PDB file of C-alpha atoms in Angstrom:
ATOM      1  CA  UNK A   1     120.413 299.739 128.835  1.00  0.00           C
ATOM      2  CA  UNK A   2     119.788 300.717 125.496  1.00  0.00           C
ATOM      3  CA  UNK A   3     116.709 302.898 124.537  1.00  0.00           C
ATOM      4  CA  UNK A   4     115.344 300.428 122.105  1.00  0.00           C
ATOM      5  CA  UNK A   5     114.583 297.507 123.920  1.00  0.00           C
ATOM      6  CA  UNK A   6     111.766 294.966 123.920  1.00  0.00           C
ATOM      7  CA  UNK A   7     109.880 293.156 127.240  1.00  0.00           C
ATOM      8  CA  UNK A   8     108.581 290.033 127.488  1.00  0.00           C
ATOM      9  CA  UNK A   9     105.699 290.078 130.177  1.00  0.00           C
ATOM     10  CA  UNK A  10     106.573 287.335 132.014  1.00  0.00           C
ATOM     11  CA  UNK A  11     105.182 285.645 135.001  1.00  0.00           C
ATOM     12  CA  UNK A  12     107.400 284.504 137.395  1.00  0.00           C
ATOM     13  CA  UNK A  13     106.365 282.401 140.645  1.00  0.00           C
ATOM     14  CA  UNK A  14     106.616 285.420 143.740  1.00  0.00           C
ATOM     15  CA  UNK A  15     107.165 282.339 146.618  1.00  0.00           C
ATOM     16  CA  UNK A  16     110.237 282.484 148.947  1.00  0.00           C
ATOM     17  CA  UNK A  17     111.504 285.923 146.929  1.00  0.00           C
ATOM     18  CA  UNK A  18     113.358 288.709 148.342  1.00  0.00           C
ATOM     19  CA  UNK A  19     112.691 292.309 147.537  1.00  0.00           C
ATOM     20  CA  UNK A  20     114.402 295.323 148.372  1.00  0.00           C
ATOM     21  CA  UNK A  21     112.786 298.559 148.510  1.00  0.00           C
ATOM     22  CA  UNK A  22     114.948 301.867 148.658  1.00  0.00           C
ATOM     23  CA  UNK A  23     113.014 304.461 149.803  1.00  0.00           C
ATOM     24  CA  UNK A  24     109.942 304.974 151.212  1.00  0.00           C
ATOM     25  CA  UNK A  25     107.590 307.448 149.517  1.00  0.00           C
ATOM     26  CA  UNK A  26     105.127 307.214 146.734  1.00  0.00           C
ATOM     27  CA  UNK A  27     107.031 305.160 144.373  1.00  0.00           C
ATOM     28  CA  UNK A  28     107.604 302.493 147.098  1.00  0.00           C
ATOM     29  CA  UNK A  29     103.826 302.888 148.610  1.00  0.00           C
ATOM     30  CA  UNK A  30     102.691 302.706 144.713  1.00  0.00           C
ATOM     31  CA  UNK A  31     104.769 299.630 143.692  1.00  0.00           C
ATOM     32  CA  UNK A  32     104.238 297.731 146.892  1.00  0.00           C
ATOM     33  CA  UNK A  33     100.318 298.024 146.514  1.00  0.00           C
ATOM     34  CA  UNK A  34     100.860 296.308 143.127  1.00  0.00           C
ATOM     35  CA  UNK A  35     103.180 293.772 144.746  1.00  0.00           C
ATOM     36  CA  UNK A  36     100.440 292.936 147.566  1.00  0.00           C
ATOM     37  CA  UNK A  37      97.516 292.796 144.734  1.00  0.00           C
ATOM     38  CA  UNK A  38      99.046 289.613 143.943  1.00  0.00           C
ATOM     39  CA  UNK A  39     100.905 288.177 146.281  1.00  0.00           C
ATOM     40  CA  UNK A  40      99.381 285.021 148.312  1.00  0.00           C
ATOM     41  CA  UNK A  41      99.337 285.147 151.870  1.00  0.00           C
ATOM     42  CA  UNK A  42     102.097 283.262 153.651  1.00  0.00           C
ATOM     43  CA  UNK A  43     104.213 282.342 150.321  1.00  0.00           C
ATOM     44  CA  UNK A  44     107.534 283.025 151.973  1.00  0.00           C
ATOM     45  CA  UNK A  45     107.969 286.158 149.494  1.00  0.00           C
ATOM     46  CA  UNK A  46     110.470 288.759 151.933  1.00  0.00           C
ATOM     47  CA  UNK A  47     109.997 292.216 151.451  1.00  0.00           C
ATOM     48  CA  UNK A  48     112.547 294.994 153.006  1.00  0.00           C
ATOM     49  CA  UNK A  49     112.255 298.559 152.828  1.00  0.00           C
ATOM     50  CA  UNK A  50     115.492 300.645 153.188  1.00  0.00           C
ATOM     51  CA  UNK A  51     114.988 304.685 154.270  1.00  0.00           C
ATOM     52  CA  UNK A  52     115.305 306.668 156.989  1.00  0.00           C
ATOM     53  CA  UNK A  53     111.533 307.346 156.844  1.00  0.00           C
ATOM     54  CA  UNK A  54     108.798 306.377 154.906  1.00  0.00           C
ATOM     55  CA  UNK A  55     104.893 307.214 154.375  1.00  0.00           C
ATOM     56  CA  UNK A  56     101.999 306.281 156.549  1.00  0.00           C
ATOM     57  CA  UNK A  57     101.294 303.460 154.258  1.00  0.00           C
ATOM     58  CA  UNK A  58     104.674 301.630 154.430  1.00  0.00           C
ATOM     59  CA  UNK A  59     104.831 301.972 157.876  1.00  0.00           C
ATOM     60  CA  UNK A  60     101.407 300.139 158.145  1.00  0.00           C
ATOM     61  CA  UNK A  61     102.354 297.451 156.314  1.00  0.00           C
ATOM     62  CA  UNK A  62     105.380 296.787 158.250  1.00  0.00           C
ATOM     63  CA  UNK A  63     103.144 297.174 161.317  1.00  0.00           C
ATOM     64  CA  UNK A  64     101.253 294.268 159.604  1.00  0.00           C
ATOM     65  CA  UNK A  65     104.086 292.446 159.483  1.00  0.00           C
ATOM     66  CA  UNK A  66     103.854 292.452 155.522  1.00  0.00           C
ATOM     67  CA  UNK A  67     107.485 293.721 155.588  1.00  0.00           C
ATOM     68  CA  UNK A  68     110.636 294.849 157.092  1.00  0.00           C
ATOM     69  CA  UNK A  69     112.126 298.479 157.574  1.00  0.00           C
ATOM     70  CA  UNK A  70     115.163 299.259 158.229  1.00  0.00           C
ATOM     71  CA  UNK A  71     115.010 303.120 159.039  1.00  0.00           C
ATOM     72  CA  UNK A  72     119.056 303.806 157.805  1.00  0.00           C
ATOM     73  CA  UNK A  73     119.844 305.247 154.196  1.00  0.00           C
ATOM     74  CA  UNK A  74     121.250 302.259 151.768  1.00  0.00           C
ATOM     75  CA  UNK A  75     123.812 300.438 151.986  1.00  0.00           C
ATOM     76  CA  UNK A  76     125.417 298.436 149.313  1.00  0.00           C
ATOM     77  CA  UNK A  77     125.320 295.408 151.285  1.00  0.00           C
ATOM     78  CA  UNK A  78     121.374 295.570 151.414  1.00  0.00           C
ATOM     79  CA  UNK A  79     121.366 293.755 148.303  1.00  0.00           C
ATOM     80  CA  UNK A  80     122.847 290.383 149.417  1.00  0.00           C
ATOM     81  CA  UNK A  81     120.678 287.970 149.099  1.00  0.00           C
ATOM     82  CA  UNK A  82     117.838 289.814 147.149  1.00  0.00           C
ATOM     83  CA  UNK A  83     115.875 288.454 143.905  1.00  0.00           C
ATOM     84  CA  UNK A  84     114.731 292.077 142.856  1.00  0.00           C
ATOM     85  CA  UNK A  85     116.025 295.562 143.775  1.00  0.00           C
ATOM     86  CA  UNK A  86     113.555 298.821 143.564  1.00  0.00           C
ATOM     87  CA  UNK A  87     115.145 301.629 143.426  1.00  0.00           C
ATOM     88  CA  UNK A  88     113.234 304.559 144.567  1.00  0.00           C
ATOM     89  CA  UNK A  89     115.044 306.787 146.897  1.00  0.00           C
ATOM     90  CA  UNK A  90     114.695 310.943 146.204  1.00  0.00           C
ATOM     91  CA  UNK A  91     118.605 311.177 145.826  1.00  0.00           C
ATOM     92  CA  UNK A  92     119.300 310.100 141.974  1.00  0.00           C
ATOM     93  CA  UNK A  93     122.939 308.934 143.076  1.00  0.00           C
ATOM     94  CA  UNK A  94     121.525 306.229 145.400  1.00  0.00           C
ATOM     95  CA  UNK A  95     119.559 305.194 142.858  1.00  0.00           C
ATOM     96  CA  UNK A  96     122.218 304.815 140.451  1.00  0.00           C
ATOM     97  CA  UNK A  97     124.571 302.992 143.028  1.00  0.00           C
ATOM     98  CA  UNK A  98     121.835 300.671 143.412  1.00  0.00           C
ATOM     99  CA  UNK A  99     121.290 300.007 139.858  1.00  0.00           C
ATOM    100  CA  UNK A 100     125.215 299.532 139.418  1.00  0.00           C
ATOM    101  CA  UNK A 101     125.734 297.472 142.317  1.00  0.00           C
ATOM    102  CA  UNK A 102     122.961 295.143 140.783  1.00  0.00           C
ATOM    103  CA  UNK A 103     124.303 295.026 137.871  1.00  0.00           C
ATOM    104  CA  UNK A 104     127.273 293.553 138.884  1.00  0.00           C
ATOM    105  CA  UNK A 105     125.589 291.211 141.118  1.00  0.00           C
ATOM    106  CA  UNK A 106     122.957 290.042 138.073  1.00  0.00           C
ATOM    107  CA  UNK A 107     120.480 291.059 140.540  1.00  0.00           C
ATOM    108  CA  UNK A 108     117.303 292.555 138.837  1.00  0.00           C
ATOM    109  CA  UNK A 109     116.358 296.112 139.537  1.00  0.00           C
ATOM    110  CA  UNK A 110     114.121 298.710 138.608  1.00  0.00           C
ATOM    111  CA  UNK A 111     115.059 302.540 138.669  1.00  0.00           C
ATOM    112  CA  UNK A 112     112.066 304.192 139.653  1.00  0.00           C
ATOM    113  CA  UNK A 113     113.063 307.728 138.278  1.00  0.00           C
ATOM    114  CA  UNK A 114     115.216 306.525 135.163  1.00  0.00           C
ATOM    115  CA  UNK A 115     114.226 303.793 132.640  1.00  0.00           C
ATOM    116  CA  UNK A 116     116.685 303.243 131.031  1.00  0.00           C
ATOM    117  CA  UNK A 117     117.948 301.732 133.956  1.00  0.00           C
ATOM    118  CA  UNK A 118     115.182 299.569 134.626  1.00  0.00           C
ATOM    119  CA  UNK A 119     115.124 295.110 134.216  1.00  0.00           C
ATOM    120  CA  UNK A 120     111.469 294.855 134.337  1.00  0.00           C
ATOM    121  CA  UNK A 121     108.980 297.320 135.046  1.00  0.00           C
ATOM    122  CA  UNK A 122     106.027 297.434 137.331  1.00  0.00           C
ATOM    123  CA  UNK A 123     102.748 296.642 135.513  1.00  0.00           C
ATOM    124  CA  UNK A 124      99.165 298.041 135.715  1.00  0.00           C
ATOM    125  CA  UNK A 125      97.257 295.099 137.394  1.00  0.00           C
ATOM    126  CA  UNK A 126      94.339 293.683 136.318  1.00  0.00           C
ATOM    127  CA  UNK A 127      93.055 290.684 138.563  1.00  0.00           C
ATOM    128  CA  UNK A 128      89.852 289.218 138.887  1.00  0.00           C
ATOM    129  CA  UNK A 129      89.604 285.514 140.423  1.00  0.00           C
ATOM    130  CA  UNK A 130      92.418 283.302 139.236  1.00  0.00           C
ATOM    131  CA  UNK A 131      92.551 286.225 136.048  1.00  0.00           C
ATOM    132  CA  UNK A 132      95.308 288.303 136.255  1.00  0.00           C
ATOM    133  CA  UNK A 133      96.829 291.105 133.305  1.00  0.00           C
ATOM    134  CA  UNK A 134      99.685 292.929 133.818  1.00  0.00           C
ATOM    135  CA  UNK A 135      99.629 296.082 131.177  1.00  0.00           C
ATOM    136  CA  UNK A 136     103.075 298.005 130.341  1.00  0.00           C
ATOM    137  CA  UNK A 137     103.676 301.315 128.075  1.00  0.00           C
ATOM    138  CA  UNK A 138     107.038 300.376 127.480  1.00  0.00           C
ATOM    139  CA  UNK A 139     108.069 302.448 130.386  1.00  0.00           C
ATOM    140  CA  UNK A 140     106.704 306.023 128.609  1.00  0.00           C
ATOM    141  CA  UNK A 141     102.808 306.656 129.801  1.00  0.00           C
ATOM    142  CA  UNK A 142     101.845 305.064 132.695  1.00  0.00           C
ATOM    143  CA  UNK A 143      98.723 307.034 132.435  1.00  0.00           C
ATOM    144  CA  UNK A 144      98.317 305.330 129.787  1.00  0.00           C
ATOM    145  CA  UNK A 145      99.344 302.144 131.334  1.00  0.00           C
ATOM    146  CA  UNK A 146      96.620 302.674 134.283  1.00  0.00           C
ATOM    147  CA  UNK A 147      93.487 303.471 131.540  1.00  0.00           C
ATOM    148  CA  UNK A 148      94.540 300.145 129.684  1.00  0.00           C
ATOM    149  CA  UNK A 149      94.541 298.896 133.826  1.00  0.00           C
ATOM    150  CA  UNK A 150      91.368 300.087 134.494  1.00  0.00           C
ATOM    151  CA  UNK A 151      89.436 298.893 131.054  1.00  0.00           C
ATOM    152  CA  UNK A 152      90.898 295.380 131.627  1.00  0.00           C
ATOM    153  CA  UNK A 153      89.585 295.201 135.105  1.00  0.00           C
ATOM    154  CA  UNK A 154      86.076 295.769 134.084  1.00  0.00           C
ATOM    155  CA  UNK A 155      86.779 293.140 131.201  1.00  0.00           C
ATOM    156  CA  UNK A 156      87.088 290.852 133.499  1.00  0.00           C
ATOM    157  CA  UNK A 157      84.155 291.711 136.130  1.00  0.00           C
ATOM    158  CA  UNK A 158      82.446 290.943 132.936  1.00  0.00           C
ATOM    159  CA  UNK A 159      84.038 288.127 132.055  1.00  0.00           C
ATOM    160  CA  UNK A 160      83.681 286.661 135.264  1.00  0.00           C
ATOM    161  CA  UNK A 161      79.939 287.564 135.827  1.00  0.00           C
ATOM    162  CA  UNK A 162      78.657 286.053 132.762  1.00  0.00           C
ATOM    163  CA  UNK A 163      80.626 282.605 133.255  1.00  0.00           C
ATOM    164  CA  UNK A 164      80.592 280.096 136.249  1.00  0.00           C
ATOM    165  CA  UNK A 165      84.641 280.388 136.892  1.00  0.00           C
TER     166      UNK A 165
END
C-alpha cells in the first residue's frame, strides 16, 4: 500500500464474520479485547486463533468458548473462508505471507508489525450504551490513539449521565 493513504472509519455489521488471528501474544490479546468490547453475544461472529502457543488471556477466551485455537504455525489455507485476517505472528515472513495470500484472495488484513500493509486498522474504543467511537492516528501514535480513547470515554459517561438515553 502506498504511504499516503486516507481511511474512512467505517462501521461494518460484526454478525456471522470470520476472523483469523495469527499469533497469539500481545497484539492478538490487545486486538481481541477491542474485538470483544463490541461484539454482541451470540451474533454468529467466528473467531480462530492460529499459533503454536498463545498468552493466558487467549487461552481463556477459548476456554470460554469465545474462540477457536488451533495450536499449529499458519498455514495458507487458514484463510479460506475468512472476512478479516490479523496478522500478528513474531516471525515478519509469516506475516507477510499472510498479507500476500490475502491480497490475492481480496480478503482484508491487518499487519500488526507493518502498516503499510494494513486494510483497516484497529481503533481505540470508546463505548458507552448504544455510543460507540472508534479513534485512529492514521496508523503512527497509538498512544496517541489511546489518550484520544480515553478522553472520549469520559465524554460519554458525561454525556450519558446528564441525559435519559
Amino acid at each position: 500500500m502506498r504511504e499516503n493513504h486516507s481511511y474512512f472509519p467505517l462501521f461494518l455489521s460484526m454478525e456471522e464474520k470470520r476472523f483469523l488471528f495469527i499469533g497469539g501474544g500481545k497484539v492478538t490479546a490487545r486486538r481481541l479485547s477491542a474485538l470483544f468490547s463490541v461484539l454482541q453475544e451470540e451474533n454468529g461472529t467466528k473467531i480462530t486463533v492460529v499459533s503454536p502457543k498463545v498468552l493466558k488471556e487467549v487461552e481463556n477466551l477459548e476456554n470460554q468458548g469465545k474462540l477457536l485455537w488451533i495450536k499449529r504455525e499458519f498455514l495458507d489455507k487458514d484463510v479460506e473462508n475468512i472476512d478479516f485476517v490479523i496478522a500478528a505472528a513474531d516471525d515478519i515472513s509469516v506475516n507477510e505471507r499472510a498479507v500476500k495470500i490475502c491480497r490475492e484472495k481480496g480478503i482484508l488484513v491487518n499487519d500488526a508489525g507493518k502498516k503499510e500493509n494494513c486494510d483497516f486498522y484497529f481503533p481505540a474504543i470508546a463505548k458507552k450504551n448504544d455510543l460507540i467511537a472508534g479513534i485512529i492516528a492514521s496508523g503512527k501514535n497509538h498512544k496517541l490513539a489511546a489518550k484520544a480513547g480515553e478522553a472520549v470515554r469520559s465524554l460519554f459517561g458525561k454525556i450519558t449521565e446528564e441525559q435519559d438515553l
